[in-house]
Coordinates of C-alpha atoms in Angstrom, one line a residue:
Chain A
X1 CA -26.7 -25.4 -32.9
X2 CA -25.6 -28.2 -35.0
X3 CA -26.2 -26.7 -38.5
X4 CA -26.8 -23.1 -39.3
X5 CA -29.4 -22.7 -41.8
X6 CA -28.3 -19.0 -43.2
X7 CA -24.4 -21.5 -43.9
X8 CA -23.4 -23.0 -47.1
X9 CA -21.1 -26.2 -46.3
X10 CA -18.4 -28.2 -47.8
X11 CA -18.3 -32.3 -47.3
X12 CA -14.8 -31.4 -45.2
X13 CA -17.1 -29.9 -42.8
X14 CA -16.3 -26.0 -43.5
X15 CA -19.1 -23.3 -43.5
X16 CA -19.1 -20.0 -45.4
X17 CA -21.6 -17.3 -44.6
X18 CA -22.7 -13.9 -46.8
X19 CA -21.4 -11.2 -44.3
X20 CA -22.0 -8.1 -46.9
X21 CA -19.4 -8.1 -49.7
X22 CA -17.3 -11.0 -47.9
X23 CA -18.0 -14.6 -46.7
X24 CA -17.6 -15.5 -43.6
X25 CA -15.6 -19.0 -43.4
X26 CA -15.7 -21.4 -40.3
X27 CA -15.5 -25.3 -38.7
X28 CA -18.8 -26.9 -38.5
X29 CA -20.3 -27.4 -35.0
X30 CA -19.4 -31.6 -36.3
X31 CA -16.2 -31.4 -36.8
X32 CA -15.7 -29.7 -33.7
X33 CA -17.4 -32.4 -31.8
X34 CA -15.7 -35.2 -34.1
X35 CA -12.4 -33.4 -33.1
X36 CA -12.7 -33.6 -29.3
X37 CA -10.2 -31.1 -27.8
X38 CA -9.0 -28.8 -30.0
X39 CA -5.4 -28.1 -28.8
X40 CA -3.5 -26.3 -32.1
X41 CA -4.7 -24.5 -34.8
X42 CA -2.4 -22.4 -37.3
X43 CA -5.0 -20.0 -39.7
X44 CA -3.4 -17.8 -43.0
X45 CA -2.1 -14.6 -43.2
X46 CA -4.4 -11.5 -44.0
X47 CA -3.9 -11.1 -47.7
X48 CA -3.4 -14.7 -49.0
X49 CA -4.7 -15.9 -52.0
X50 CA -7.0 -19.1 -51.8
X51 CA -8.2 -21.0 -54.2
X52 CA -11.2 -23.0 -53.7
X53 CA -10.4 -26.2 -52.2
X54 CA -6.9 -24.7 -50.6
X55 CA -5.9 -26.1 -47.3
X56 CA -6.4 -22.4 -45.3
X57 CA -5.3 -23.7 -42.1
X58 CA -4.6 -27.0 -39.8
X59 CA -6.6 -28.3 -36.7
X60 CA -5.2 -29.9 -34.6
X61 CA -6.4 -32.3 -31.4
X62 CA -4.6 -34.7 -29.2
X63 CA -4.9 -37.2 -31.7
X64 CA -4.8 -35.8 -35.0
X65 CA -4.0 -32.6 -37.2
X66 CA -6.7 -32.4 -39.9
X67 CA -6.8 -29.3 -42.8
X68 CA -9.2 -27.2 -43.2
X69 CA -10.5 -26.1 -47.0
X70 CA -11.3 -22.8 -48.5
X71 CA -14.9 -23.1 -49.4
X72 CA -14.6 -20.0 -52.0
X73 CA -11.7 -18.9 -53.8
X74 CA -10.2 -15.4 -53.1
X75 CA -8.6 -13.0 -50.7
X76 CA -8.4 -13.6 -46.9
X77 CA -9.5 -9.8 -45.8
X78 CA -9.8 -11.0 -41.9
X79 CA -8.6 -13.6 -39.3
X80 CA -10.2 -14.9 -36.0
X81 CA -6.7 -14.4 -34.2
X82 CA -8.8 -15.0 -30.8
X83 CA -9.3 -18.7 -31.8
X84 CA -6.3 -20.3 -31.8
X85 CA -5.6 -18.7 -28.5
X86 CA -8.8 -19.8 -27.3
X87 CA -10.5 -22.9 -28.8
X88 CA -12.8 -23.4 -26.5
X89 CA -15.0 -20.5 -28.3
X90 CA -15.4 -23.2 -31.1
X91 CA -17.6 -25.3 -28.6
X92 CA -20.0 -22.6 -27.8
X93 CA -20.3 -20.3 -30.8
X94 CA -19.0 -22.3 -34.4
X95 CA -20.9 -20.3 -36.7
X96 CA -20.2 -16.8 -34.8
X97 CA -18.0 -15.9 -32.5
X98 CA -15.8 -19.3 -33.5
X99 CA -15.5 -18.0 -37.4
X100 CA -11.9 -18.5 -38.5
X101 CA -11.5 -16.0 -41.6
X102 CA -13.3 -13.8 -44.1
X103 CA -12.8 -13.9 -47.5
X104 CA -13.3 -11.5 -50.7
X105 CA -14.7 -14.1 -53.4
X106 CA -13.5 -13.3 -56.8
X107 CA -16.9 -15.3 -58.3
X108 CA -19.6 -15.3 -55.8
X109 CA -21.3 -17.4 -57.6
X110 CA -18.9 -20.8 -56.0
X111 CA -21.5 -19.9 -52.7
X112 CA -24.3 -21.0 -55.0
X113 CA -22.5 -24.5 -55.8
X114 CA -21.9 -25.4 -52.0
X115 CA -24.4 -27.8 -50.0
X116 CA -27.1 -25.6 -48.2
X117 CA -28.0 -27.3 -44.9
X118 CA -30.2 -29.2 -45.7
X119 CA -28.4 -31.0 -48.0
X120 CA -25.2 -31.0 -45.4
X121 CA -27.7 -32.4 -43.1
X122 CA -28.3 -35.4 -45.1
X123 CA -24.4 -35.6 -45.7
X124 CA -24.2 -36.0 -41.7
X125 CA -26.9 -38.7 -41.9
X126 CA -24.7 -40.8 -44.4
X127 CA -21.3 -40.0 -42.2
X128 CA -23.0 -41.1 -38.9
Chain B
X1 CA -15.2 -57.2 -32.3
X2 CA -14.5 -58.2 -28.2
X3 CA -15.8 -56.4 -25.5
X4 CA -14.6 -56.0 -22.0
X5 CA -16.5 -56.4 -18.6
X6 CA -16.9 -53.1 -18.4
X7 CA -18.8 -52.2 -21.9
X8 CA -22.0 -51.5 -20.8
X9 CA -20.1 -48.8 -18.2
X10 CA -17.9 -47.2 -20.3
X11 CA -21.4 -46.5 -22.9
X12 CA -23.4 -45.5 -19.7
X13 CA -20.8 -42.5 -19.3
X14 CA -21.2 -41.7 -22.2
X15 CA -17.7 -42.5 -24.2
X16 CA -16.4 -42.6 -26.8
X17 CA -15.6 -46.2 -28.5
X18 CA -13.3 -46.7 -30.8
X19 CA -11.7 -50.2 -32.3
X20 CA -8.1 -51.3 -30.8
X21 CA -6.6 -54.3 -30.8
X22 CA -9.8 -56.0 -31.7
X23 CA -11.5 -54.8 -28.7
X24 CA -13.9 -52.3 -28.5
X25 CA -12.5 -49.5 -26.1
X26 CA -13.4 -46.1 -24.6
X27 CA -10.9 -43.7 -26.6
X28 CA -12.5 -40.8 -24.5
X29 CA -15.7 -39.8 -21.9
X30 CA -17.2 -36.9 -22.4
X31 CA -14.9 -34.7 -20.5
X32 CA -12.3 -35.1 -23.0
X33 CA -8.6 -36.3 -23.5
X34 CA -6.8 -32.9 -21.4
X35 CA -9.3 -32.7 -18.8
X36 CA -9.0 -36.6 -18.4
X37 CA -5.0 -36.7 -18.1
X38 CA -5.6 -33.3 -15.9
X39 CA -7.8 -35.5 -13.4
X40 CA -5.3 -38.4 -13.5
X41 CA -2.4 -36.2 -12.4
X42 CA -4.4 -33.9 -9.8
X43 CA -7.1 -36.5 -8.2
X44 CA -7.3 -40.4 -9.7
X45 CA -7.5 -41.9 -12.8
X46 CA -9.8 -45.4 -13.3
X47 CA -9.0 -47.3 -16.4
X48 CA -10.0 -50.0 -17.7
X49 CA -7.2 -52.2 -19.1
X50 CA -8.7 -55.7 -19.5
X51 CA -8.1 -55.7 -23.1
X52 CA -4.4 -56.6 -22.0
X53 CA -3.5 -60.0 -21.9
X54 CA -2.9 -62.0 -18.8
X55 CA -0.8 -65.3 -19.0
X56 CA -0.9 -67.5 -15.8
X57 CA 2.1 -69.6 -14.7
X58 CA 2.3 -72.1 -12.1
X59 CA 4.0 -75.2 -11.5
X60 CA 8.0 -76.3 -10.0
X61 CA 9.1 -75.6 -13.2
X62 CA 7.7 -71.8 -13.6
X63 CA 10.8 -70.1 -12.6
X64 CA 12.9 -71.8 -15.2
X65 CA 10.9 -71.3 -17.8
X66 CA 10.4 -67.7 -17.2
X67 CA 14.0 -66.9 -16.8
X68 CA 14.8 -68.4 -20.2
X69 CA 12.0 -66.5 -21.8
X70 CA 12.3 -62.7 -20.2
X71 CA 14.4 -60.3 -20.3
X72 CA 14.4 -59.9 -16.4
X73 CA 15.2 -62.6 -13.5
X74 CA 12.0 -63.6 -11.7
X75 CA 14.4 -65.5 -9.1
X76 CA 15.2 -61.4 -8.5
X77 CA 11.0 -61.4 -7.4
X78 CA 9.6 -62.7 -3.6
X79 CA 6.1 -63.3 -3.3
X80 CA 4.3 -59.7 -3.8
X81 CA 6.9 -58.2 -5.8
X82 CA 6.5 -57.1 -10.0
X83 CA 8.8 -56.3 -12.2
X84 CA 9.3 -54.8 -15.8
X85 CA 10.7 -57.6 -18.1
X86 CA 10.9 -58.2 -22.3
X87 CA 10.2 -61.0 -24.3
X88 CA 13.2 -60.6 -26.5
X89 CA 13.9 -62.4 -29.8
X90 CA 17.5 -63.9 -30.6
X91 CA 18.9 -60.7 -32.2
X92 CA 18.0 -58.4 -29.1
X93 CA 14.7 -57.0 -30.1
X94 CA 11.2 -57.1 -28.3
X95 CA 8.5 -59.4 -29.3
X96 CA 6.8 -57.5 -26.5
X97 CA 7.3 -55.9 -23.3
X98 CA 5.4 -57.2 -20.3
X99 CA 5.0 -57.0 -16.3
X100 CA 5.7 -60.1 -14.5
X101 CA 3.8 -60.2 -11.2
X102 CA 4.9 -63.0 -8.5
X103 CA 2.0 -63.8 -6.9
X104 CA 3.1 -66.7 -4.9
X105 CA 6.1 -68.7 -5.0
X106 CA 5.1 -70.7 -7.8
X107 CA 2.5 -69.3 -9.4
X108 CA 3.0 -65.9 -11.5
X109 CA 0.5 -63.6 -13.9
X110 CA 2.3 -62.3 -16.9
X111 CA 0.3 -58.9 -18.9
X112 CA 1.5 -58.3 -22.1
X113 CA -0.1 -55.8 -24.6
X114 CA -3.6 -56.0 -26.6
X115 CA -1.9 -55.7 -29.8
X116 CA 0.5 -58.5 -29.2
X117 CA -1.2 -61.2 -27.4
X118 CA -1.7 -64.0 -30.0
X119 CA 1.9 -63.5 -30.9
X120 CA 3.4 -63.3 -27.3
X121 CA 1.5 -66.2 -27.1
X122 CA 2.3 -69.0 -30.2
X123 CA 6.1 -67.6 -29.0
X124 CA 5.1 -68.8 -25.2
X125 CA 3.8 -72.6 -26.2
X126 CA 6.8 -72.8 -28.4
X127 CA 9.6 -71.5 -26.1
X128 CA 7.9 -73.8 -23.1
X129 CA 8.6 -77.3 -25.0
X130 CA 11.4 -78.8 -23.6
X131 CA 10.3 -77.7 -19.7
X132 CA 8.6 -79.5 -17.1
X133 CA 6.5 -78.8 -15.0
X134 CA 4.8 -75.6 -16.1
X135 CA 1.4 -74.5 -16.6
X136 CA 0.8 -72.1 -19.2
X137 CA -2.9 -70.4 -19.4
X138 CA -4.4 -67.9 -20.9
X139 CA -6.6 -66.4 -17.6
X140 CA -7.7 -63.0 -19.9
X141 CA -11.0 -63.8 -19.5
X142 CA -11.0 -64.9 -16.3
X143 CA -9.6 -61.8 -14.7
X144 CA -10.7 -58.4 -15.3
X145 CA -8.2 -55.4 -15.3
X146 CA -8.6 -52.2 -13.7
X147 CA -5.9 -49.5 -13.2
X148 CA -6.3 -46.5 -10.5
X149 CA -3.6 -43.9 -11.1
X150 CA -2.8 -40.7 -9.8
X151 CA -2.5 -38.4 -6.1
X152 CA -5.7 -40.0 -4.6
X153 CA -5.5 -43.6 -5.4
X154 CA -4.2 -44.5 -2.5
X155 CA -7.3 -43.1 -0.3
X156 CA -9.8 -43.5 -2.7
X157 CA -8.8 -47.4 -3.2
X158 CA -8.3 -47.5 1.0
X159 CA -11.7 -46.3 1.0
X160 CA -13.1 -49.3 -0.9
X161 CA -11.1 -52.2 1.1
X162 CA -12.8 -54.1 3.5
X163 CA -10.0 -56.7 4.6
X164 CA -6.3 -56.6 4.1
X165 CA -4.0 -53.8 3.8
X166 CA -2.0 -52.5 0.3
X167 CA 1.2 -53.7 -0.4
X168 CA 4.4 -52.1 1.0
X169 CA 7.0 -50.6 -0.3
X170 CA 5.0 -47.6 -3.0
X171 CA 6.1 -49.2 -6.3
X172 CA 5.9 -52.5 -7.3
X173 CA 4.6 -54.6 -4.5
X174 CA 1.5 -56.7 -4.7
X175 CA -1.1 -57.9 -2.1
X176 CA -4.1 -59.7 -1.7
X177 CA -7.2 -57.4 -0.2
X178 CA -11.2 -57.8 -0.5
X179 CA -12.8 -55.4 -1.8
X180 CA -17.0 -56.4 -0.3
X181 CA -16.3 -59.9 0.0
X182 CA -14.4 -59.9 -3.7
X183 CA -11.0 -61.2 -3.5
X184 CA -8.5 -58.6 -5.4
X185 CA -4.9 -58.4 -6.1
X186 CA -3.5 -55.4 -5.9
X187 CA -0.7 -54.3 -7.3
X188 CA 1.5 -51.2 -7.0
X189 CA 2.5 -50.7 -11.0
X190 CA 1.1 -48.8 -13.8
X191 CA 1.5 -46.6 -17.0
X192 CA 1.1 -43.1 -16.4
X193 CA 4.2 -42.0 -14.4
X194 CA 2.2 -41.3 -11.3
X195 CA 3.9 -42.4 -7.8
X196 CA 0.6 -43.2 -6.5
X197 CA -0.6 -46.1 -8.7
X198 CA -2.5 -49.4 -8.8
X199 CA -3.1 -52.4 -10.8
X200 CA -6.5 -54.5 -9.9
X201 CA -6.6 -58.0 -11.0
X202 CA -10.0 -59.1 -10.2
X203 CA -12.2 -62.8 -11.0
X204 CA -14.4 -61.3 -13.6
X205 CA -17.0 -63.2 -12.8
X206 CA -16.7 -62.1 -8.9
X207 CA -17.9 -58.7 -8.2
X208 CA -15.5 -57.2 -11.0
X209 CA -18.6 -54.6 -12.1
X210 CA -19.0 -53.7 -8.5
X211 CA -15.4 -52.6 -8.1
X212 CA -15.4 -50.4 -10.9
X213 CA -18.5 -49.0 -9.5
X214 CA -17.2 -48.6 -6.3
X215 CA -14.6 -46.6 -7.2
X216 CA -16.5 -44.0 -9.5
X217 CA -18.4 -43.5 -6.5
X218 CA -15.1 -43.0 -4.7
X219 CA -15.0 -40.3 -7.2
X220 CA -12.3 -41.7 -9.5
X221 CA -12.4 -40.2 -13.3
X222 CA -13.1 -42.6 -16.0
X223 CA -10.1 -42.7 -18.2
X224 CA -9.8 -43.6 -21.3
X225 CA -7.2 -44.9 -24.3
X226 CA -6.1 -41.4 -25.3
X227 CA -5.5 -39.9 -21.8
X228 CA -3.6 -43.5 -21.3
X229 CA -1.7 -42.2 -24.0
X230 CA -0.8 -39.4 -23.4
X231 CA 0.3 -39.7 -19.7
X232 CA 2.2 -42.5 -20.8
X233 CA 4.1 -40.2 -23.1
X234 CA 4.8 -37.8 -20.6
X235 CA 6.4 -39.6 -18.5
X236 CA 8.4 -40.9 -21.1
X237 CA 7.6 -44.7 -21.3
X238 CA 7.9 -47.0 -24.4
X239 CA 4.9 -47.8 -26.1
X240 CA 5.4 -50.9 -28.6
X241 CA 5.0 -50.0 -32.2
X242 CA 6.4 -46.7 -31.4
X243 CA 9.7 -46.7 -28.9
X244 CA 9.4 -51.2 -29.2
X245 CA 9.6 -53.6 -32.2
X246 CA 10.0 -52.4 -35.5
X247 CA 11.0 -48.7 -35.8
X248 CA 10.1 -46.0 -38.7
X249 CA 12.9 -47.3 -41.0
X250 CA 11.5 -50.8 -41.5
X251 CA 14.6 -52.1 -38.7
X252 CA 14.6 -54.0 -35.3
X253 CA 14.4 -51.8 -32.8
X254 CA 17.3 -53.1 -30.1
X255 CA 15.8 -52.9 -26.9
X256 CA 19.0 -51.1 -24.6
X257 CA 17.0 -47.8 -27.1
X258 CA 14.5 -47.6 -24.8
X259 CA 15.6 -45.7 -21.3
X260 CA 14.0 -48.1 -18.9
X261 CA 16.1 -51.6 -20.5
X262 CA 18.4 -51.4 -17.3
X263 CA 15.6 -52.2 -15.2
X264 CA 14.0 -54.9 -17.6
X265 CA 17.1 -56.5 -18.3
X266 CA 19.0 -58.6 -15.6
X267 CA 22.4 -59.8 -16.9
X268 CA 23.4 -60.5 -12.9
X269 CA 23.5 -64.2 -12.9
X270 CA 26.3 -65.3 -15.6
X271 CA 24.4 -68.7 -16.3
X272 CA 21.3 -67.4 -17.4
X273 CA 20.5 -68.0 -20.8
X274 CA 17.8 -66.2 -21.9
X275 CA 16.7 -65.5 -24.9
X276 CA 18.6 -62.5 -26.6
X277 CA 21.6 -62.4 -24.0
X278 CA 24.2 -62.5 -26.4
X279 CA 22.4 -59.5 -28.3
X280 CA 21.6 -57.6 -25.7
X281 CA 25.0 -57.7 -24.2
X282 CA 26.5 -56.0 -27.1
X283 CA 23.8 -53.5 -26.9
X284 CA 24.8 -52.7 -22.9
X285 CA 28.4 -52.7 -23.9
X286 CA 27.4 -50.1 -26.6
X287 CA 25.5 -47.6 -24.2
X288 CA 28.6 -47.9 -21.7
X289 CA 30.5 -46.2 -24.2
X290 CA 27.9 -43.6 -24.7
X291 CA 27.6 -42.6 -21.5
X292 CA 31.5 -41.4 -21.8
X293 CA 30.8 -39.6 -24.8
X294 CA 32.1 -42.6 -26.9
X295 CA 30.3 -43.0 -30.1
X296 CA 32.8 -44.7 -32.2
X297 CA 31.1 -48.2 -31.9
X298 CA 27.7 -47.8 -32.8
X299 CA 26.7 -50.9 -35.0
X300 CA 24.6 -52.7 -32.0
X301 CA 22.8 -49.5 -30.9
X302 CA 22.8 -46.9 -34.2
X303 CA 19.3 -44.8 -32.0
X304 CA 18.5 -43.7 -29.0
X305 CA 15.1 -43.0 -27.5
X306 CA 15.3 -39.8 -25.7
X307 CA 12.4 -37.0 -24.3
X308 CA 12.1 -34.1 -26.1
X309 CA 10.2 -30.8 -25.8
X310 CA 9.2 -28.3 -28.6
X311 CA 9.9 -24.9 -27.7
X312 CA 8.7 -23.2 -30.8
X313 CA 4.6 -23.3 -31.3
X314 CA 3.1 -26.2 -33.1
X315 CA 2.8 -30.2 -32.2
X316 CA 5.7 -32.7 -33.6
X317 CA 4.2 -36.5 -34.4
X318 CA 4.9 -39.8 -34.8
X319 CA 7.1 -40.0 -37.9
X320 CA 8.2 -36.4 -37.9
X321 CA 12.0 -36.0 -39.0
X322 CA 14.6 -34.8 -36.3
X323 CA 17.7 -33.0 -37.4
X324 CA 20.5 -32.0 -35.4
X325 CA 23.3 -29.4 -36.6
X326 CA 21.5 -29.4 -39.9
X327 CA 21.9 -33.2 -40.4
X328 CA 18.9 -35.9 -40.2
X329 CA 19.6 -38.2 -36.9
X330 CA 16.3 -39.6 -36.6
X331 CA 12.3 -39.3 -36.3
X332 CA 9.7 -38.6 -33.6
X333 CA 8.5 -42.1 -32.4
X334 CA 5.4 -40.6 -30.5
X335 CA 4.6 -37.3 -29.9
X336 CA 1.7 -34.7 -29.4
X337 CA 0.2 -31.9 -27.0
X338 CA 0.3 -32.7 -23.3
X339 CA -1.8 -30.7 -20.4
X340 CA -0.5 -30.1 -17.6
X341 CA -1.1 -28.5 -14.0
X342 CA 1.0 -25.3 -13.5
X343 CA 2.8 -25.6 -9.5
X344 CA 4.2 -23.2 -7.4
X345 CA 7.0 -24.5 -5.1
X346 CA 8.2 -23.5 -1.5
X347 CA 10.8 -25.0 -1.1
X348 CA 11.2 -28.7 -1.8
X349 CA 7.2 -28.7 -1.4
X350 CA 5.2 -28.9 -4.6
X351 CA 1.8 -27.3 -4.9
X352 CA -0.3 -28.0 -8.0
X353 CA -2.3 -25.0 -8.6
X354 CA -6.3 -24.8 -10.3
X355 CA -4.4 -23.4 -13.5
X356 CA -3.3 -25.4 -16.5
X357 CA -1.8 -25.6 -20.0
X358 CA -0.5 -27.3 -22.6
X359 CA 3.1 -28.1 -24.1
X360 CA 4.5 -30.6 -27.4
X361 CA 6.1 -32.7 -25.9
X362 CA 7.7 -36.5 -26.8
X363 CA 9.8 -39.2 -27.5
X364 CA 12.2 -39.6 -30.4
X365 CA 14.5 -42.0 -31.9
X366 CA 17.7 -40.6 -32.6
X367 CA 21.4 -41.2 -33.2
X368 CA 23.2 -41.4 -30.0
X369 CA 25.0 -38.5 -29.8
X370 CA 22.6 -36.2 -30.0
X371 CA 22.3 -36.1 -25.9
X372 CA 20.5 -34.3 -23.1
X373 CA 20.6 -30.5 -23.7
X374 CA 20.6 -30.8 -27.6
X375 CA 18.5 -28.2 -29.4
X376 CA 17.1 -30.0 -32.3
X377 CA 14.7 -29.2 -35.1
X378 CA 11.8 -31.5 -36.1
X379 CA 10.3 -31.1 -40.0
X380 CA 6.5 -30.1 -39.3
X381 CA 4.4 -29.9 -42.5
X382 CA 7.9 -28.4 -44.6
X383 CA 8.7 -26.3 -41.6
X384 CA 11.3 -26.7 -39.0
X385 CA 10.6 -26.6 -35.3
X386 CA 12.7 -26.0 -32.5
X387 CA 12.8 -28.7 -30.0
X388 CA 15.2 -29.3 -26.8
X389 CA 16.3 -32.7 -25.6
X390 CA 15.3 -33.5 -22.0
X391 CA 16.0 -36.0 -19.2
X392 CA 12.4 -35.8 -18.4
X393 CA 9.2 -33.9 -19.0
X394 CA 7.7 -35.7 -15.3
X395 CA 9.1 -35.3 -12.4
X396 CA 7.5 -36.8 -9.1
X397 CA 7.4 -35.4 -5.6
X398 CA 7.5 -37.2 -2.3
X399 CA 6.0 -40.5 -3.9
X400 CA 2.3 -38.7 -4.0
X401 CA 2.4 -36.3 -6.7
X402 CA 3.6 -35.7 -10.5
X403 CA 4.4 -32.5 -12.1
X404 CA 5.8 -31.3 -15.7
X405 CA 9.2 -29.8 -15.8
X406 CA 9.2 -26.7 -17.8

């Protein structure tokens, strides 16, 4: 699956998702591909702070280390520990099994103002 | 934006293609940068490297020429034979460094890199006025490139061959074969630190395509740019821009920096003047002293290039900061995260094994007496890693196969 409908997205190729009373933050099934081999990543502490539009984390492949944004601002509650110890999960599964971290949103309402998909699909269609 | 023979193939598998040098070139196929370096080291690699430039020179007068132009002594070459060799400027840096391939007496193929071709080049027709008898020409379009690297070249290239035998001794001899009626020259060099490794030079226009498709049905992995790369770095060798030519700080970097000078460099014959002796004497004289732990001169030779290995998590790039006992001695010149094959051994036997990771590994430029064994730290995004220097991060076993040192 390139694009997840139920996803909100960020032009940096993130996703957030509605998981209950946190979202749900990943790497879009892209940016994976764009990568090519993901052979690094380094994701935040439980407890940090974010504010929207805060590096979270790094990617890194063979040939580049790229950072990765915090769609929403607020508290990281959870991290995908399993990801950086296997990537390859990213490949298969980015918007479930390869999620990176869950946040607690202090305005909710910052889902609202990201691109749905198919507005990140169009995005794609101008980056391609 | 040029395109090699072998476009169409490297699209038909399905790669990636990215811009370089003004060529367009396969970056990566679809089975990725790790699992392509993987294949190079375990089975055989199949580049294709005919974005390089390749300068033919015949004539009497070739020899003469060439020894007042390279770094290395072409007399030192028979018919068959390559060697490593620099075009150095006055003041003992590289305009580029090349391989110089004596194909007969009098007439030799010089490959030089993508990047610096125009300039090798003008520097070429300049340096050859005042000589007789030589024939410079630029045969890059004439002759496509291929490179087979790794464990099973040998076989898989044997397989292909339909007259003539490959060259004699395993690294750097060259020999004519035919490969279905196309005439090849095959050459016992490359760029990935593998023991078992050829260079194709093949008349594009002759069967070049058939070749290449002979030897993916041989079952030889398409390689490309960023698995070149990254062998390359493994087994330590210079890459211009990076370890060659100008260095992070904006200066020349003198060519005795790079480990593998000694061999490019012939100083044996007192009468030779090349361009860049006098230089690159003072740079030799410099590295004598280091090697008895005599760093009080270090004016023609302030950096080193020397291996390292990370040994805390993370990945340490080009342009990175090095210190050493607190104190900044240099940056990372290339550097990122290398697969390899884990081994078992029995013995002196070596046994890759169907497991593998992944280690930082690289080369960086540093002051010179920060030596083998140094623990060093490398600035990563405000943090400081711990790094090791190393002889080498490749070693090689019985001339067939190449494994990492841990």
């Amino acid at each position: 699956m390139m694009i997840d409908s139920e996803a909100r997205y960020l032009k940096t190729h993130e996703w957030a998702k509605k998981d209950g009373g946190v979202f749900v933050v990943g790497l879009t099934a892209y940016a994976i591909e764009q990568l090519g081999d993901i052979v690094y990543m380094e994701l935040p502490e439980v407890g940090k702070e974010l504010a929207r539009g805060d590096a979270f984390g790094i990617v890194e492949s063979v040939k580049s280390a790229s950072d990765m944004y915090a769609p929403l601002s607020g508290k990281v509650v959870e991290v995908n520990e399993q990801v950086p110890d296997s990537p390859d999960v990213l490949k298969t599964d980015a918007y479930g099994a390869g999620w990176l971290i869950k946040i607690k949103a202090g305005d909710a309402a910052q889902f609202d103002s990201l691109m749905d998909a198919d507005a990140y699909r169009k995005f794609l269609e101008t980056e391609a | 934006m040029k395109q090699t023979l072998f476009f169409d193939r490297h699209t038909a598998l399905g790669a990636r293609m990215v811009d370089f040098a003004g060529w367009q070139m396969p970056i990566q196929y679809p089975q990725g940068i790790v699992a392509e370096h993987l294949t190079t080291r375990k089975h055989a690699g199949l580049f294709d490297v005919s974005h390089m430039g390749r300068f033919s020179l015949t004539g009497d007068g070739a020899p003469a020429f060439l020894r007042h132009v390279l770094t290395n002594d072409c007399e030192k070459l028979t018919a068959g034979q390559a060697q490593y060799t620099i075009l150095a400027n006055d003041t003992g840096g590289a305009i580029d460094d090349a391989f110089l391939y004596r194909l007969t007496a009098e007439k030799f193929l010089l490959v030089v890199n993508a990047s610096n071709k125009e300039k090798d080049w003008a520097h070429l027709q300049e340096q050859v006025f005042g000589f007789s008898d030589v024939v410079l020409e630029d045969v890059s379009d004439e002759v496509a490139m291929l490179a087979l690297q790794g464990p099973k070249s040998e076989t898989i290239l044997q397989s292909i061959i339909t007259e003539g035998t490959l060259p004699e001794p395993k690294r750097n001899a060259l020999g004519k074969v035919s490969i279905g009626g196309t005439q090849v020259w095959a050459a016992r060099t490359g760029y990935t630190g593998e023991p078992a490794c050829f260079e194709l030079f093949i008349p594009a226009a002759e069967g070049a395509l058939a070749v290449w498709d002979k030897l993916i049905e041989a079952e030889a992995g398409p390689i490309g740019l960023g698995a070149r790369d990254t062998l390359r770095l493994e087994a330590g060798l210079p890459l211009y821009g990076h370890e060659l030519g100008t260095g992070k700080d904006g200066k020349e970097i003198p060519i005795y920096a790079i480990a593998q000078a000694g061999f490019a460099i012939s100083f044996t014959d007192p009468n030779r003047q090349f361009i860049g002796r006098q230089a690159l004497e003072a740079q030799a004289h410099a590295k004598i002293f280091y090697k008895s732990q005599d760093y009080s001169e270090t004016a023609a030779l302030p950096k080193m290039v020397r291996q390292m290995r990370l040994l805390d998590k993370g990945i340490a790039r080009d342009g990175a900061a090095v210190y050493y006992e607190s104190r900044p001695v240099g940056w990372v010149s290339s550097g990122t995260m290398v697969p390899f094959w884990e081994y078992q051994k029995n013995g002196q036997a070596v046994q890759l094994t169907d497991e593998h990771s992944q280690r930082a590994v690289g080369l960086c430029m540093i002051e010179p007496n920060v030596s083998v064994g140094s623990e060093i730290e490398i600035e990563v995004r405000g943090r400081k890693l711990k790094a090791k220097i190393v002889a080498k991060n490749l070693e090689n076993h019985q001339d067939s196969t190449a494994y990492a040192v841990i």
